[in-house]
GROMACS .gro file of C-alpha atoms in nm:
model
  401
    1MET     CA    1   0.524   4.951   0.607
    2ALA     CA    2   0.479   5.271   0.804
    3THR     CA    3   0.797   5.466   0.865
    4LYS     CA    4   0.903   5.688   1.153
    5GLN     CA    5   1.137   5.912   0.964
    6ASN     CA    6   0.974   6.222   1.119
    7ASN     CA    7   1.107   6.107   1.458
    8ILE     CA    8   1.468   6.121   1.343
    9LEU     CA    9   1.655   6.391   1.537
   10TRP     CA   10   1.742   6.586   1.226
   11ARG     CA   11   1.905   6.877   1.406
   12ARG     CA   12   2.153   6.639   1.567
   13VAL     CA   13   2.214   6.466   1.235
   14MET     CA   14   2.274   6.801   1.062
   15ALA     CA   15   2.517   6.908   1.334
   16ILE     CA   16   2.712   6.583   1.297
   17ALA     CA   17   2.715   6.632   0.919
   18ALA     CA   18   2.849   6.987   0.970
   19ILE     CA   19   3.129   6.848   1.185
   20GLN     CA   20   3.209   6.595   0.912
   21ALA     CA   21   3.230   6.882   0.662
   22ALA     CA   22   3.464   7.069   0.898
   23ILE     CA   23   3.681   6.759   0.938
   24SER     CA   24   3.706   6.725   0.559
   25LEU     CA   25   3.791   7.095   0.526
   26MET     CA   26   4.068   7.071   0.786
   27TRP     CA   27   4.223   6.765   0.623
   28ILE     CA   28   4.216   6.934   0.282
   29ALA     CA   29   4.399   7.236   0.425
   30TYR     CA   30   4.640   7.017   0.621
   31ARG     CA   31   4.743   6.809   0.321
   32ALA     CA   32   4.765   7.118   0.100
   33TYR     CA   33   5.008   7.300   0.331
   34LEU     CA   34   5.189   7.031   0.529
   35GLY     CA   35   5.467   6.986   0.273
   36THR     CA   36   5.524   7.363   0.253
   37LEU     CA   37   5.528   7.407   0.631
   38LEU     CA   38   5.769   7.117   0.683
   39GLY     CA   39   5.979   7.227   0.385
   40GLY     CA   40   6.031   7.562   0.555
   41TRP     CA   41   6.190   7.375   0.842
   42GLY     CA   42   6.418   7.178   0.613
   43PHE     CA   43   6.219   6.855   0.585
   44SER     CA   44   6.189   6.675   0.251
   45GLU     CA   45   5.877   6.561   0.064
   46ASP     CA   46   5.963   6.202   0.154
   47PHE     CA   47   5.956   6.298   0.521
   48THR     CA   48   5.612   6.453   0.473
   49ALA     CA   49   5.484   6.126   0.326
   50GLN     CA   50   5.640   5.931   0.613
   51LEU     CA   51   5.475   6.162   0.866
   52LEU     CA   52   5.134   6.100   0.711
   53THR     CA   53   5.204   5.726   0.732
   54VAL     CA   54   5.291   5.756   1.101
   55GLU     CA   55   4.964   5.942   1.161
   56VAL     CA   56   4.768   5.661   0.995
   57LEU     CA   57   4.946   5.399   1.207
   58LEU     CA   58   4.877   5.594   1.525
   59ALA     CA   59   4.511   5.627   1.428
   60VAL     CA   60   4.485   5.247   1.405
   61VAL     CA   61   4.551   5.238   1.780
   62MET     CA   62   4.403   5.567   1.898
   63GLU     CA   63   4.067   5.552   1.717
   64PRO     CA   64   3.966   5.237   1.912
   65VAL     CA   65   4.120   5.375   2.234
   66PHE     CA   66   3.919   5.696   2.222
   67GLY     CA   67   3.613   5.501   2.112
   68ALA     CA   68   3.647   5.277   2.418
   69LEU     CA   69   3.703   5.582   2.642
   70SER     CA   70   3.383   5.735   2.509
   71ASP     CA   71   3.198   5.410   2.585
   72ARG     CA   72   3.330   5.423   2.941
   73GLN     CA   73   3.237   5.789   2.971
   74GLN     CA   74   2.887   5.710   2.850
   75ARG     CA   75   2.851   5.452   3.127
   76PHE     CA   76   2.988   5.686   3.397
   77LEU     CA   77   2.842   6.022   3.292
   78GLY     CA   78   2.561   5.931   3.057
   79SER     CA   79   2.722   6.139   2.780
   80ARG     CA   80   3.013   6.136   2.536
   81LEU     CA   81   3.017   6.515   2.507
   82PRO     CA   82   3.308   6.588   2.749
   83LEU     CA   83   3.552   6.382   2.542
   84ILE     CA   84   3.414   6.531   2.221
   85SER     CA   85   3.451   6.886   2.357
   86LEU     CA   86   3.807   6.824   2.473
   87GLY     CA   87   3.907   6.678   2.137
   88VAL     CA   88   3.746   6.960   1.940
   89ILE     CA   89   3.913   7.232   2.148
   90LEU     CA   90   4.254   7.066   2.124
   91ALA     CA   91   4.221   7.002   1.750
   92ALA     CA   92   4.108   7.359   1.676
   93ALA     CA   93   4.380   7.517   1.891
   94ILE     CA   94   4.663   7.300   1.759
   95PHE     CA   95   4.544   7.348   1.401
   96ILE     CA   96   4.574   7.726   1.434
   97GLY     CA   97   4.919   7.680   1.587
   98LEU     CA   98   5.059   7.488   1.289
   99PRO     CA   99   5.088   7.782   1.042
  100ILE     CA  100   5.196   8.016   1.323
  101LEU     CA  101   5.469   7.775   1.427
  102GLY     CA  102   5.564   7.723   1.063
  103VAL     CA  103   5.697   8.079   1.024
  104PHE     CA  104   5.946   8.038   1.308
  105GLN     CA  105   6.281   7.862   1.281
  106LEU     CA  106   6.322   7.709   1.625
  107PRO     CA  107   6.642   7.525   1.724
  108LEU     CA  108   6.440   7.209   1.790
  109ARG     CA  109   6.335   7.125   1.436
  110TRP     CA  110   6.126   6.827   1.545
  111VAL     CA  111   5.875   7.052   1.722
  112LEU     CA  112   5.667   7.109   1.408
  113PRO     CA  113   5.632   6.737   1.318
  114ALA     CA  114   5.545   6.663   1.681
  115VAL     CA  115   5.273   6.929   1.680
  116ALA     CA  116   5.138   6.792   1.350
  117ILE     CA  117   5.114   6.445   1.504
  118ALA     CA  118   4.947   6.593   1.813
  119TRP     CA  119   4.683   6.753   1.590
  120ALA     CA  120   4.615   6.426   1.409
  121LEU     CA  121   4.573   6.251   1.745
  122ALA     CA  122   4.335   6.524   1.865
  123MET     CA  123   4.124   6.465   1.554
  124THR     CA  124   4.093   6.095   1.645
  125MET     CA  125   3.975   6.193   1.992
  126PHE     CA  126   3.630   6.311   1.886
  127ARG     CA  127   3.550   6.158   1.546
  128THR     CA  128   3.444   5.815   1.671
  129PRO     CA  129   3.232   5.944   1.965
  130ILE     CA  130   3.051   6.183   1.731
  131TYR     CA  131   2.956   5.904   1.492
  132VAL     CA  132   2.831   5.691   1.781
  133LEU     CA  133   2.586   5.972   1.862
  134LEU     CA  134   2.400   5.868   1.547
  135LEU     CA  135   2.279   5.563   1.740
  136LYS     CA  136   2.044   5.778   1.948
  137SER     CA  137   1.946   6.006   1.662
  138THR     CA  138   1.680   5.769   1.531
  139PRO     CA  139   1.381   5.594   1.696
  140SER     CA  140   1.522   5.257   1.589
  141ARG     CA  141   1.820   5.124   1.398
  142ALA     CA  142   1.606   5.077   1.089
  143GLU     CA  143   1.618   5.455   1.033
  144LEU     CA  144   1.997   5.477   1.067
  145PRO     CA  145   2.071   5.447   0.691
  146LEU     CA  146   1.840   5.743   0.624
  147ALA     CA  147   2.013   5.953   0.892
  148ILE     CA  148   2.358   5.852   0.771
  149SER     CA  149   2.259   5.938   0.413
  150VAL     CA  150   2.302   6.305   0.506
  151LEU     CA  151   2.666   6.237   0.595
  152THR     CA  152   2.709   6.036   0.276
  153MET     CA  153   2.580   6.334   0.081
  154VAL     CA  154   2.818   6.571   0.263
  155ILE     CA  155   3.116   6.345   0.194
  156GLY     CA  156   3.019   6.325  -0.173
  157VAL     CA  157   2.979   6.703  -0.201
  158MET     CA  158   3.316   6.760  -0.035
  159GLY     CA  159   3.467   6.514  -0.284
  160VAL     CA  160   3.322   6.715  -0.572
  161LEU     CA  161   3.438   7.047  -0.429
  162LYS     CA  162   3.778   6.930  -0.304
  163PRO     CA  163   3.986   7.071  -0.596
  164SER     CA  164   3.809   7.407  -0.576
  165ILE     CA  165   3.838   7.419  -0.198
  166GLN     CA  166   4.206   7.329  -0.213
  167ASN     CA  167   4.277   7.599  -0.472
  168GLY     CA  168   4.085   7.853  -0.265
  169LEU     CA  169   4.274   7.763   0.052
  170LEU     CA  170   4.607   7.785  -0.128
  171ALA     CA  171   4.511   8.127  -0.263
  172VAL     CA  172   4.435   8.283   0.077
  173GLY     CA  173   4.746   8.159   0.257
  174ALA     CA  174   4.816   7.913   0.537
  175LEU     CA  175   4.695   8.111   0.839
  176PRO     CA  176   4.353   8.210   0.695
  177ALA     CA  177   4.305   7.857   0.561
  178PHE     CA  178   4.380   7.693   0.896
  179LEU     CA  179   4.175   7.956   1.079
  180ALA     CA  180   3.876   7.878   0.856
  181GLY     CA  181   3.905   7.508   0.940
  182SER     CA  182   3.927   7.568   1.315
  183VAL     CA  183   3.640   7.816   1.325
  184THR     CA  184   3.419   7.587   1.116
  185LEU     CA  185   3.487   7.296   1.351
  186LEU     CA  186   3.416   7.504   1.662
  187ILE     CA  187   3.089   7.642   1.524
  188ALA     CA  188   2.968   7.300   1.411
  189SER     CA  189   3.060   7.146   1.748
  190LEU     CA  190   2.882   7.427   1.933
  191CYS     CA  191   2.569   7.354   1.731
  192LEU     CA  192   2.598   6.986   1.824
  193GLY     CA  193   2.633   7.072   2.192
  194LEU     CA  194   2.319   7.286   2.177
  195VAL     CA  195   2.104   7.007   2.034
  196LEU     CA  196   2.230   6.729   2.263
  197PRO     CA  197   2.025   6.667   2.579
  198LYS     CA  198   2.184   6.700   2.919
  199PRO     CA  199   2.304   6.367   3.064
  200ALA     CA  200   2.010   6.187   3.218
  201ALA     CA  201   2.222   5.952   3.427
  202PRO     CA  202   2.375   6.092   3.749
  203LEU     CA  203   2.745   6.074   3.819
  204ILE     CA  204   2.827   5.738   3.972
  205GLU     CA  205   3.135   5.606   4.144
  206GLU     CA  206   3.140   5.276   3.960
  207ALA     CA  207   3.034   5.218   3.602
  208PRO     CA  208   2.775   4.948   3.535
  209THR     CA  209   2.920   4.626   3.405
  210PRO     CA  210   2.917   4.625   3.024
  211SER     CA  211   2.827   4.323   2.817
  212PRO     CA  212   3.112   4.081   2.735
  213LEU     CA  213   3.351   4.188   2.464
  214PRO     CA  214   3.202   4.082   2.128
  215TRP     CA  215   3.515   3.927   1.980
  216LEU     CA  216   3.331   3.781   1.683
  217GLY     CA  217   3.179   4.122   1.616
  218PHE     CA  218   3.524   4.282   1.623
  219VAL     CA  219   3.654   4.025   1.373
  220GLN     CA  220   3.358   4.091   1.144
  221THR     CA  221   3.415   4.466   1.176
  222ILE     CA  222   3.782   4.430   1.081
  223LEU     CA  223   3.694   4.213   0.781
  224MET     CA  224   3.423   4.458   0.672
  225ALA     CA  225   3.660   4.755   0.708
  226ILE     CA  226   3.922   4.591   0.485
  227ALA     CA  227   3.672   4.453   0.234
  228PHE     CA  228   3.478   4.780   0.206
  229THR     CA  229   3.789   5.000   0.180
  230TRP     CA  230   3.976   4.787  -0.073
  231GLY     CA  231   3.673   4.682  -0.276
  232SER     CA  232   3.522   5.029  -0.319
  233ALA     CA  233   3.862   5.189  -0.386
  234ILE     CA  234   3.951   4.933  -0.655
  235VAL     CA  235   3.616   4.976  -0.831
  236LEU     CA  236   3.664   5.354  -0.832
  237GLN     CA  237   4.021   5.318  -0.958
  238ARG     CA  238   3.900   5.098  -1.242
  239TRP     CA  239   3.644   5.364  -1.340
  240LEU     CA  240   3.919   5.625  -1.348
  241ASP     CA  241   4.152   5.400  -1.548
  242LEU     CA  242   3.889   5.343  -1.815
  243PHE     CA  243   3.710   5.675  -1.832
  244GLY     CA  244   3.929   5.924  -1.646
  245SER     CA  245   4.039   6.098  -1.966
  246ILE     CA  246   3.683   6.178  -2.080
  247PRO     CA  247   3.607   6.549  -2.029
  248LEU     CA  248   3.279   6.627  -1.853
  249THR     CA  249   3.071   6.943  -1.855
  250LEU     CA  250   3.145   7.235  -1.618
  251GLY     CA  251   3.511   7.137  -1.617
  252ILE     CA  252   3.474   6.860  -1.359
  253SER     CA  253   3.668   6.535  -1.370
  254VAL     CA  254   3.522   6.186  -1.389
  255GLY     CA  255   3.609   6.134  -1.022
  256GLN     CA  256   3.416   6.447  -0.928
  257GLY     CA  257   3.126   6.336  -1.145
  258LEU     CA  258   3.110   6.000  -0.970
  259ASN     CA  259   3.117   6.171  -0.629
  260PHE     CA  260   2.835   6.397  -0.747
  261LEU     CA  261   2.623   6.095  -0.844
  262VAL     CA  262   2.673   5.940  -0.500
  263ALA     CA  263   2.590   6.271  -0.330
  264ILE     CA  264   2.260   6.327  -0.510
  265LEU     CA  265   2.152   5.963  -0.468
  266ALA     CA  266   2.248   5.933  -0.100
  267ILE     CA  267   1.924   6.055   0.058
  268PRO     CA  268   1.685   5.885  -0.191
  269VAL     CA  269   1.877   5.561  -0.138
  270GLY     CA  270   1.851   5.607   0.239
  271TRP     CA  271   1.475   5.649   0.207
  272LEU     CA  272   1.447   5.337  -0.008
  273THR     CA  273   1.656   5.141   0.241
  274LEU     CA  274   1.411   5.240   0.513
  275ARG     CA  275   1.111   5.141   0.303
  276TRP     CA  276   1.269   4.809   0.203
  277GLN     CA  277   1.437   4.729   0.533
  278ARG     CA  278   1.321   4.366   0.522
  279TYR     CA  279   1.537   4.304   0.216
  280PRO     CA  280   1.916   4.249   0.230
  281LEU     CA  281   1.996   4.569   0.040
  282LEU     CA  282   2.349   4.600   0.181
  283GLY     CA  283   2.437   4.252   0.059
  284VAL     CA  284   2.271   4.321  -0.276
  285ALA     CA  285   2.470   4.644  -0.312
  286PHE     CA  286   2.800   4.472  -0.238
  287GLY     CA  287   2.706   4.195  -0.479
  288TRP     CA  288   2.626   4.449  -0.748
  289LEU     CA  289   2.962   4.621  -0.691
  290THR     CA  290   3.126   4.281  -0.743
  291ILE     CA  291   2.946   4.238  -1.076
  292ILE     CA  292   3.034   4.593  -1.181
  293LEU     CA  293   3.402   4.533  -1.108
  294LEU     CA  294   3.397   4.215  -1.317
  295LEU     CA  295   3.235   4.409  -1.603
  296LEU     CA  296   3.489   4.689  -1.577
  297LEU     CA  297   3.780   4.446  -1.578
  298GLY     CA  298   3.670   4.328  -1.922
  299ALA     CA  299   3.537   4.659  -2.055
  300PRO     CA  300   3.681   4.843  -2.353
  301ALA     CA  301   3.788   5.195  -2.265
  302GLN     CA  302   3.536   5.478  -2.314
  303ASP     CA  303   3.239   5.255  -2.388
  304GLY     CA  304   2.932   5.480  -2.371
  305GLY     CA  305   2.711   5.194  -2.254
  306TYR     CA  306   2.870   5.218  -1.913
  307VAL     CA  307   2.683   5.539  -1.830
  308VAL     CA  308   2.395   5.324  -1.706
  309ILE     CA  309   2.635   5.109  -1.508
  310ALA     CA  310   2.778   5.427  -1.353
  311LEU     CA  311   2.432   5.514  -1.222
  312LEU     CA  312   2.390   5.164  -1.079
  313TRP     CA  313   2.739   5.189  -0.927
  314ALA     CA  314   2.641   5.517  -0.760
  315TRP     CA  315   2.328   5.353  -0.618
  316ALA     CA  316   2.529   5.059  -0.487
  317LEU     CA  317   2.802   5.275  -0.333
  318ALA     CA  318   2.548   5.508  -0.170
  319THR     CA  319   2.371   5.204  -0.025
  320VAL     CA  320   2.700   5.068   0.106
  321ARG     CA  321   2.807   5.398   0.260
  322ASN     CA  322   2.467   5.442   0.420
  323GLY     CA  323   2.460   5.086   0.547
  324THR     CA  324   2.812   5.008   0.668
  325LEU     CA  325   2.790   5.187   1.004
  326PRO     CA  326   2.444   5.039   1.078
  327TYR     CA  327   2.600   4.700   1.000
  328ILE     CA  328   2.863   4.765   1.269
  329PHE     CA  329   2.601   4.885   1.516
  330LYS     CA  330   2.413   4.556   1.457
  331THR     CA  331   2.730   4.352   1.496
  332ILE     CA  332   2.861   4.525   1.811
  333PRO     CA  333   2.646   4.581   2.124
  334GLY     CA  334   2.564   4.944   2.204
  335ASP     CA  335   2.786   4.964   2.512
  336TRP     CA  336   3.088   4.880   2.290
  337ALA     CA  337   2.977   5.089   1.991
  338GLY     CA  338   3.258   5.343   2.032
  339LEU     CA  339   3.523   5.072   2.033
  340GLY     CA  340   3.362   4.907   1.730
  341ILE     CA  341   3.344   5.227   1.525
  342GLY     CA  342   3.699   5.315   1.631
  343ILE     CA  343   3.823   4.977   1.507
  344PHE     CA  344   3.641   5.031   1.178
  345PHE     CA  345   3.787   5.378   1.122
  346GLY     CA  346   4.138   5.275   1.225
  347ILE     CA  347   4.147   4.963   1.010
  348SER     CA  348   3.991   5.146   0.714
  349GLY     CA  349   4.266   5.409   0.724
  350LEU     CA  350   4.535   5.143   0.746
  351ALA     CA  351   4.377   4.940   0.465
  352GLY     CA  352   4.367   5.245   0.237
  353MET     CA  353   4.734   5.315   0.300
  354VAL     CA  354   4.837   4.952   0.247
  355LEU     CA  355   4.640   4.930  -0.079
  356SER     CA  356   4.809   5.236  -0.227
  357GLN     CA  357   5.158   5.125  -0.124
  358TRP     CA  358   5.149   4.746  -0.166
  359VAL     CA  359   4.905   4.695  -0.453
  360PRO     CA  360   5.011   4.933  -0.732
  361ALA     CA  361   4.745   5.071  -0.965
  362GLU     CA  362   4.945   4.939  -1.263
  363ALA     CA  363   4.888   4.578  -1.153
  364ASN     CA  364   4.537   4.557  -1.299
  365ARG     CA  365   4.495   4.181  -1.266
  366LEU     CA  366   4.615   4.172  -0.906
  367GLN     CA  367   4.401   4.470  -0.815
  368GLY     CA  368   4.102   4.317  -0.987
  369LEU     CA  369   4.143   3.986  -0.805
  370VAL     CA  370   4.181   4.160  -0.468
  371GLY     CA  371   3.877   4.377  -0.537
  372VAL     CA  372   3.652   4.088  -0.639
  373VAL     CA  373   3.753   3.881  -0.335
  374CYS     CA  374   3.700   4.175  -0.097
  375LEU     CA  375   3.359   4.263  -0.237
  376ALA     CA  376   3.254   3.897  -0.225
  377ILE     CA  377   3.359   3.881   0.142
  378ALA     CA  378   3.165   4.200   0.217
  379THR     CA  379   2.860   4.053   0.043
  380ILE     CA  380   2.876   3.739   0.257
  381LEU     CA  381   2.920   3.939   0.579
  382ALA     CA  382   2.623   4.162   0.497
  383LEU     CA  383   2.400   3.865   0.408
  384ILE     CA  384   2.496   3.682   0.729
  385SER     CA  385   2.404   3.990   0.932
  386GLN     CA  386   2.069   4.022   0.755
  387HIS     CA  387   1.999   3.651   0.808
  388LYS     CA  388   2.065   3.686   1.182
  389LYS     CA  389   1.835   3.988   1.196
  390ALA     CA  390   1.560   3.799   1.013
  391SER     CA  391   1.601   3.495   1.239
  392ALA     CA  392   1.581   3.711   1.552
  393SER     CA  393   1.271   3.883   1.415
  394LEU     CA  394   1.101   3.553   1.349
  395ALA     CA  395   1.191   3.430   1.697
  396ASN     CA  396   1.038   3.741   1.854
  397GLU     CA  397   0.721   3.706   1.646
  398ALA     CA  398   0.677   3.335   1.726
  399PRO     CA  399   0.380   3.269   1.958
  400LYS     CA  400   0.479   3.188   2.311
  401SER     CA  401   0.339   2.872   2.465
   0.00000   0.00000   0.00000
């Protein structure tokens, strides 16, 4: 089948990937210094953990809210850029203010936690709208996994470099570290603004009526967010439990090595997904992750034969990461895409927090059961989506009488 990968708006994709790298950098700096900044104001480590929990809970609500606002803005203005620009400016400014505020001992000790929460909310303001921009970065949705593979690669690279980045940020001090995050975000966002076209639609007094709310699509998105987050996290945790003590070359950990595998396979997997778009690769990948988890649950520790399985795991996870957002875009109509992606991000964050707090890593059997069930659910959801796509394709190709 002929592909149209040359028509992908690569400059836009690269700008979005740069923003994702900046987001990762800012969160690394934030988590590295938050305890120190709050400790200087007399807050305990437990309070720091509670603050991070509050931020996750707020994101569950605010990610969909800002996603819906961006959908509305798209209908009114023909662009999501104003909301993105506002969020980026607020996030960058507040981020710089955190270490500056941290050196002062103000009478109102709750100012610093409030500013930290304000920064986390500002970050939710633009993340979802930026990801929705991927929808118009490709000539059709079939190319989306290839475009998203660049972001998958960036996330994997940041996962590999995270310990080194964190050590480097801790070495330079809070203000330079936070300044680096803000400047990186502003530069990446400026690049995105330069490659986005000006709104084609004129300003209108009343937005066009959107399609009805896709409630079934929202339910499927919530289920996919939970299944993907829990299933992939439990498989990774099982890898670390079995092989985490094995030293790798160049001084990297097993977790870093797995992230590296996903990073280098992301783009080739995206290309294969485009070439084999008629096949249910997302469902196959989730199914393979299910099989891998079952194998790992019965595997003896440090079995060298699992090197091959690690490569297959990396292929499956890269396929899943490349294909999850396109799955949501297929499930949710385009005029509700921001709300759909916001729901996915919010629920994913909540699911990750719940898994770490309610399902302890020591409970191997419980974790294994939860992981297998979640991956099986994700497999079914992906196969249902592919079946609907195939049925619609056949209906369109049927001769009209």
